[in-house]
Amino acid sequence: MIVADARLPRELAGSVSAATRLLREHGLDVGDRVVLDPPARARWDVLAYLLAADRAGAASLVADPGWSERERAAVLADAGPDLVIPVGSDAADGPFPATRAVRGSAEPGPADAPFLLPTTSGSTGAPSVLARTRRSWWLGFDALGPLPGPALVPGPPSSTLYLFGALHALHHGLGLVTRDRFDPADARTAGTVHLVPALLSALLDDREHHPGHPAPRVIVCGGAHVAPAVRERCARLLPDTTLVEYYGSAEHSLIALRRNGGVLQPVDGVRLELRDGVLWVDSPQAVLGRLRGGVLEPAGPGATTVGDRAELHPDGTLTVLGRAATTISSGGTLVAAEEVEQVLRAVAGVADVVVAGTPHPSLGMMVTAVVEPRTGATVSRRDLRAAARDALSPAKRPRRWLVTGALPRLGSGKPARGVVGSGLRDGGLDAHPFDRRPAR
């Protein structure tokens, strides 16, 4: 079991027992794949069913209510589930409808069978379905180590970042508080809070307005790079809080950790290598493989890559430069979008920014910045340009500047790069030049 029965809070243990009975009534069997459909407004109701399916020897996929019909159809086609079960806060009282599907193909189960079918975030494309074992996350739980409770997990369980945080807390016997959305006030009573960088900025904004309130002892931040300016702001506003940053992926789980602004150090058991500047990872935390058309395509053995560019230093530490898929070829120069974003996030008033390429007749692609100001703040294009001029070579500096009230985001809180890119290409993005007010 991913979490031992003895470590479950009493109320959750009762919910797991009820969910186990219901899943068995609907024929769930060892080795089955089950899609759990949570309601949009109570997504963590799914946790008891995921733990129940795990106890039955089945593998769960937590659906995202925010998927489009096309994305959902693609995920189900790849997962090849045996059962698709709607989950609601009153599901235990019935009715409890379920759909039994027929796999397109069957394959022998591996010795260490999957308990979870996580989906990639879809930040740069459609989600894909992976297969993960219990052992792979146990190793990750140990790598992150025990943290102070209670643990606040303020995001959807369809995101592996938040689901990992919740199961990590249960594994270590911590109190667990789950929320579908982040409210900075909830963090005031937490021992540990799991966040993405955009939500960390929101927490720091709240701290500036309410400096006297209690603060979490630990902040665990993943999902994207934390800009140095945000790290410094966190140290200034929350001097007694430990900031733990991790670099990882849905495919490899935890790859490297940084604590309180130190170096990014690979976790035990993870072996890294560079091939033409791209990072390859050999890790016992890696997924079994990817599901396509209901069939598992094994990932290993050996190192695999998600296409991140990086630098490995003689002391074994790591610098991540960004995903190759987000690299912009502009005027013969390869521009890492994440590098430009880190510079611009340090500008006063900036909540978040996405850098993408837009077609240009002579440059090929033009570096374009879409900036989301903090609530109530005004961002100056002059300040943005000055920051780019001070930190970036001319070819890397944005030539097009847009501002938006809110970047499109995934359920995890990360910016939806694919949506931004397509919106820039077809004109559908709700953004406008800095020198022009939006239409009313």
C-alpha positions as a printed Julia matrix, in Angstrom:
440×3 Matrix{Float64}:
   0.0    0.0     0.0
   1.23   3.48   -0.79
   0.27   4.58    2.75
   0.04   2.15    5.66
  -3.38   1.86    7.32
  -1.89   2.81   10.69
  -0.86   6.22    9.33
  -4.28   7.23    8.03
  -6.34   9.69   10.09
  -9.44   8.01   11.52
 -11.92   9.9     9.34
  -9.97   9.2     6.14
  -9.55   5.53    7.1
 -13.34   5.23    7.41
 -13.81   6.83    4.0
 -11.27   4.43    2.49
 -13.16   1.44    3.92
 -16.43   2.69    2.43
 -14.79   3.37   -0.93
 -13.22  -0.11   -0.91
 -16.64  -1.74   -0.54
 -18.11   0.34   -3.37
 -15.23  -0.35   -5.74
 -15.51  -4.08   -5.1
 -19.25  -3.94   -5.76
 -18.41  -2.58   -9.19
 -15.99  -5.4    -9.91
 -12.63  -3.71   -9.37
  -9.94  -6.39   -9.44
  -6.19  -6.75   -9.01
  -4.34  -5.22  -11.96
  -7.28  -3.12  -13.11
  -6.98   0.49  -14.21
  -9.58   2.86  -12.86
 -10.28   6.47  -13.83
 -11.58   8.48  -10.89
 -13.71  11.48  -11.88
 -13.81  14.04   -9.05
 -16.28  16.92   -8.94
 -14.86  20.32   -9.89
 -15.68  21.85   -6.48
 -14.58  19.0    -4.21
 -11.69  17.37   -6.0
 -10.04  15.9    -2.9
 -13.05  13.62   -2.39
 -11.09  11.4    -4.75
  -8.32  10.65   -2.22
 -10.23   7.91   -0.36
 -11.02   6.15   -3.66
  -7.42   6.32   -4.83
  -6.24   4.75   -1.56
  -9.01   2.14   -1.79
  -8.05   1.23   -5.36
  -4.43   0.94   -4.24
  -5.44  -1.5    -1.51
  -7.29  -3.57   -4.12
  -4.14  -3.78   -6.26
  -5.5   -1.47   -8.96
  -3.94   1.6   -10.57
  -5.76   4.94  -10.48
  -5.87   7.86  -12.87
  -7.28  11.05  -11.33
  -9.14  12.96  -14.04
  -8.9   16.73  -14.27
 -12.33  18.42  -14.51
 -10.63  21.2   -16.44
  -9.67  19.01  -19.39
 -11.3   19.81  -22.69
 -13.36  17.07  -24.32
 -10.49  16.45  -26.74
  -7.94  16.14  -23.92
 -10.18  13.83  -21.9
 -10.84  11.58  -24.9
  -7.12  11.35  -25.64
  -6.28  10.49  -22.01
  -8.94   7.77  -21.8
  -7.84   6.3   -25.13
  -4.26   6.02  -23.86
  -5.12   4.81  -20.35
  -7.4    2.0   -21.53
  -9.27   1.89  -18.2
 -11.3   -1.03  -16.91
 -13.54   1.28  -14.87
 -14.5    4.94  -15.06
 -16.06   6.03  -11.8
 -17.6    9.4   -10.9
 -16.65  10.44   -7.38
 -18.65  12.93   -5.33
 -18.92  14.08   -1.76
 -22.14  12.07   -1.4
 -21.04   9.08   -3.5
 -21.11   6.77   -0.48
 -24.85   7.34   -0.18
 -25.47   6.37   -3.79
 -26.27   6.23   -6.55
 -22.74   5.25   -7.58
 -22.64   4.94  -11.38
 -19.63   3.38  -13.05
 -18.68   2.5   -16.59
 -16.69  -0.65  -17.32
 -14.55  -0.22  -20.37
 -12.76  -2.82  -22.46
  -9.04  -2.48  -23.01
  -7.84  -2.41  -26.55
  -4.95  -4.68  -25.62
  -3.6   -6.44  -22.56
  -0.04  -7.0   -21.48
   1.52  -8.95  -18.62
   1.86  -6.85  -15.45
   5.37  -6.05  -14.21
   6.56  -7.43  -10.88
   6.29  -3.98   -9.3
   2.86  -3.06  -10.62
   1.65   0.52  -10.96
  -0.6    2.1    -8.34
  -0.91   5.45  -10.12
  -1.4    6.56  -13.72
  -0.25  10.19  -13.56
  -0.72  12.51  -16.48
   1.81  15.08  -17.61
   0.76  18.65  -16.97
   0.06  19.5   -20.6
   1.76  22.91  -20.15
   3.33  22.63  -23.61
   0.93  20.12  -25.21
  -1.77  17.51  -24.64
  -1.46  15.44  -21.41
   0.01  11.97  -21.7
  -0.47   9.0   -19.37
   2.37   7.44  -17.36
   2.53   4.44  -15.02
   4.14   4.78  -11.58
   4.91   2.23   -8.86
   4.56   2.65   -5.12
   8.29   2.16   -4.6
   9.13   5.06   -6.91
   7.22   7.47   -4.66
   8.39   5.89   -1.41
  11.91   6.8    -2.51
  10.73  10.32   -3.21
   9.04  10.56    0.2
  12.35   9.56    1.83
  14.35  11.99   -0.33
  12.17  14.92    0.75
  12.17  13.59    4.3
   9.8   14.2     7.2
   8.54  17.79    7.47
   6.56  19.66   10.14
   2.8   19.25   10.11
   0.11  19.94    9.41
   0.82  19.95    5.67
  -1.26  22.26    3.48
  -1.77  21.0    -0.08
  -3.71  23.74   -1.91
  -4.18  22.38   -5.41
  -5.94  19.63   -7.34
  -5.07  15.93   -6.88
  -4.93  15.53  -10.68
  -1.58  17.36  -10.42
   1.19  14.99   -9.3
   2.85  17.89   -7.49
  -0.07  18.21   -5.07
  -0.92  14.5    -4.91
   2.72  13.75   -4.06
   2.56  16.36   -1.29
  -0.59  14.83    0.19
   0.68  11.25    0.11
   4.06  12.37    1.44
   2.28  13.9     4.44
   0.24  10.74    5.08
   3.32   8.53    4.63
   5.13  10.46    7.36
   2.08  10.57    9.65
   1.55  14.32    9.38
  -1.73  16.14    9.64
  -3.08  16.91    6.17
  -5.14  19.87    5.0
  -6.25  19.81    1.36
  -7.8   22.62   -0.63
  -8.86  22.86   -4.25
  -7.46  26.41   -4.45
  -4.85  28.42   -2.58
  -5.85  30.99    0.01
  -2.75  32.56    1.67
  -4.66  32.71    4.96
  -4.64  28.89    5.11
  -0.83  28.89    5.17
  -0.74  30.78    8.48
  -1.65  27.66   10.45
   0.38  25.18    8.37
   3.66  23.58    9.35
   4.45  22.87    5.7
   2.83  24.19    2.54
   3.32  22.81   -0.98
   3.28  25.48   -3.71
   4.27  26.34   -7.27
   6.27  29.58   -7.78
   3.25  31.69   -8.79
   1.5   30.76   -5.53
   4.68  31.41   -3.57
   4.58  34.96   -4.93
   0.95  35.24   -3.83
   1.92  34.07   -0.35
   4.68  36.68   -0.19
   2.27  39.39   -1.35
  -0.03  38.43    1.52
   2.89  38.51    3.93
   3.7   42.07    2.93
   0.12  43.12    3.7
  -0.14  41.04    6.91
   3.37  40.9     8.38
   2.26  39.99   11.9
   0.47  36.73   11.11
   2.03  33.29   11.74
   3.94  31.72    8.85
   4.62  28.12    7.8
   7.85  26.6     9.03
   8.59  25.03    5.63
   7.58  25.91    2.08
   8.07  23.18   -0.52
   8.12  24.7    -4.0
   8.16  22.73   -7.24
   6.76  22.74  -10.74
   9.03  25.48  -12.1
  12.19  27.41  -11.33
  12.06  29.9    -8.45
  13.58  33.18   -9.63
  16.47  34.48   -7.46
  14.5   37.65   -6.73
  11.58  35.57   -5.38
  13.99  33.48   -3.31
  15.54  36.63   -1.83
  12.08  38.1    -1.14
  11.08  34.91    0.66
  14.19  35.06    2.86
  13.46  38.7     3.69
   9.76  38.37    4.45
   9.87  34.89    6.02
  13.27  34.69    7.74
  12.22  31.8     9.99
  10.77  29.71    7.14
  12.81  27.1     5.29
  12.34  27.18    1.53
  12.79  23.76   -0.06
  12.87  23.84   -3.85
  12.87  20.72   -5.92
  13.53  20.05   -9.55
  11.68  17.09  -10.95
   9.26  15.85  -13.57
   6.2   13.64  -13.83
   8.46  11.07  -15.49
  11.3   11.08  -12.91
   9.72  12.44   -9.69
  12.35  14.19   -7.51
  15.64  14.78   -9.3
  17.38  17.45   -7.23
  16.75  19.57   -4.11
  17.76  23.06   -2.99
  17.34  24.33    0.58
  17.32  27.99    1.59
  18.98  29.27   -1.58
  21.81  26.76   -1.64
  22.94  24.67   -4.58
  20.69  22.29   -6.52
  21.92  18.87   -5.44
  20.82  15.57   -7.04
  18.97  13.31   -4.6
  20.47   9.98   -3.57
  20.32   7.28   -6.21
  19.81   9.67   -9.14
  22.49   9.63  -11.84
  22.71  12.5   -14.3
  24.5   13.0   -17.6
  24.51  15.54  -20.39
  24.14  14.68  -24.05
  24.55  17.69  -26.32
  23.52  19.94  -23.44
  20.33  17.98  -22.7
  19.93  16.35  -19.28
  19.41  12.58  -19.1
  18.27  11.04  -15.83
  18.73   7.49  -14.54
  16.62   7.2   -11.4
  14.93   4.5    -9.33
  12.03   6.98   -9.01
  11.31   6.91  -12.75
   7.98   5.75  -14.11
   7.54   2.31  -15.62
   6.68   3.88  -18.94
   3.99   5.57  -20.97
   0.56   4.24  -21.92
  -0.5    4.53  -25.54
  -3.74   2.99  -26.76
  -4.03   1.04  -23.52
  -0.61  -0.58  -23.9
   2.35   0.16  -21.63
   5.48   1.24  -23.49
   8.37   0.63  -21.04
  10.64   3.58  -20.3
  13.86   1.81  -19.48
  16.25   0.5   -18.68
  18.81   3.29  -18.33
  18.64   7.03  -18.59
  15.73   8.93  -20.13
  15.08  12.59  -20.81
  12.21  15.07  -20.85
  14.29  17.48  -22.94
  15.54  19.85  -20.24
  18.79  21.64  -20.98
  21.19  21.86  -18.06
  24.72  22.29  -16.78
  26.47  19.78  -14.53
  29.23  21.21  -12.36
  32.42  19.48  -11.12
  31.07  19.31   -7.55
  28.05  17.34   -8.77
  25.57  20.21   -8.49
  23.11  21.11  -11.22
  21.87  24.19  -13.05
  18.68  23.72  -15.08
  18.42  26.0   -18.1
  14.93  25.13  -19.29
  12.96  22.81  -21.52
  14.27  22.43  -25.07
  10.66  22.6   -26.25
  10.42  26.19  -24.97
  13.59  27.33  -26.74
  12.97  30.1   -29.27
  15.08  30.37  -32.42
  15.29  34.1   -33.1
  17.65  35.57  -35.68
  19.95  32.56  -35.48
  20.14  32.64  -31.65
  18.59  30.0   -29.43
  16.76  31.77  -26.59
  15.72  29.86  -23.46
  12.29  31.18  -22.48
  12.84  30.32  -18.82
  16.04  32.38  -18.65
  14.22  35.48  -19.9
  11.28  34.83  -17.57
  13.52  34.63  -14.51
  14.93  38.08  -15.29
  11.51  39.65  -15.84
   9.9   38.13  -12.73
  12.31  40.21  -10.64
  10.81  43.48  -11.9
   8.65  45.39   -9.44
   4.95  44.62   -9.78
   5.34  41.43  -11.85
   3.34  38.42  -10.63
   4.32  36.1   -13.46
   5.42  36.11  -17.09
   5.47  33.74  -20.04
   7.96  34.21  -22.85
   7.15  32.67  -26.23
   8.03  33.05  -29.88
   5.79  34.72  -32.43
   6.42  34.54  -36.2
   8.62  37.26  -37.71
   9.52  37.64  -41.42
  13.26  38.13  -40.9
  14.0   36.76  -37.41
  12.0   33.57  -37.84
  10.56  33.93  -34.35
  10.36  37.1   -32.28
  10.87  36.88  -28.51
   7.56  37.96  -26.95
   6.86  38.56  -23.26
   3.35  38.28  -21.81
   3.35  39.87  -18.35
   0.81  39.41  -15.55
   1.06  42.21  -12.95
   0.43  41.59   -9.27
  -3.05  42.52   -8.08
  -3.27  46.29   -7.73
   0.23  46.86   -9.13
   1.35  48.7   -12.24
   4.22  47.3   -14.25
   6.42  49.65  -16.26
   7.62  48.55  -19.69
  10.6   50.82  -19.13
  11.56  48.79  -16.04
  11.07  45.53  -17.92
  13.3   46.68  -20.76
  15.92  47.94  -18.32
  16.01  44.57  -16.55
  16.35  42.75  -19.87
  19.09  45.14  -21.0
  21.07  44.63  -17.78
  20.87  40.83  -17.71
  20.4   39.57  -21.27
  22.31  39.79  -24.5
  20.51  41.76  -27.26
  19.27  38.66  -29.11
  17.56  37.34  -25.96
  15.67  40.52  -25.11
  11.94  40.57  -25.89
  10.99  42.74  -28.86
   7.26  42.49  -28.22
   5.7   43.29  -24.85
   2.15  42.38  -23.85
   0.27  42.67  -20.56
  -2.63  40.53  -19.36
  -4.9   40.58  -16.33
  -4.36  36.85  -15.78
  -2.26  34.29  -17.6
  -4.1   31.1   -18.54
  -3.14  28.42  -16.04
  -3.25  24.7   -15.52
  -5.02  23.21  -12.53
  -1.65  23.06  -10.71
  -1.29  26.83  -10.97
   1.49  26.72  -13.54
   1.09  28.9   -16.65
  -0.42  27.04  -19.61
   2.35  27.65  -22.14
   0.52  25.84  -24.91
  -2.54  28.06  -24.5
  -0.38  31.21  -24.45
   1.48  30.12  -27.58
  -1.64  29.25  -29.55
  -3.35  32.44  -28.36
  -0.43  34.51  -29.59
  -0.55  32.79  -32.98
  -4.3   33.06  -33.55
  -4.92  36.34  -31.73
  -7.13  34.71  -29.12
  -4.99  35.59  -26.1
  -6.52  38.17  -23.76
  -3.47  40.47  -23.76
  -2.63  43.88  -25.16
   0.43  46.12  -25.68
   1.62  48.11  -22.69
   0.88  51.41  -24.43
  -2.77  50.56  -25.09
  -5.61  50.04  -22.63
  -7.8   46.94  -23.12
 -11.17  47.48  -24.8
 -14.1   47.9   -22.42
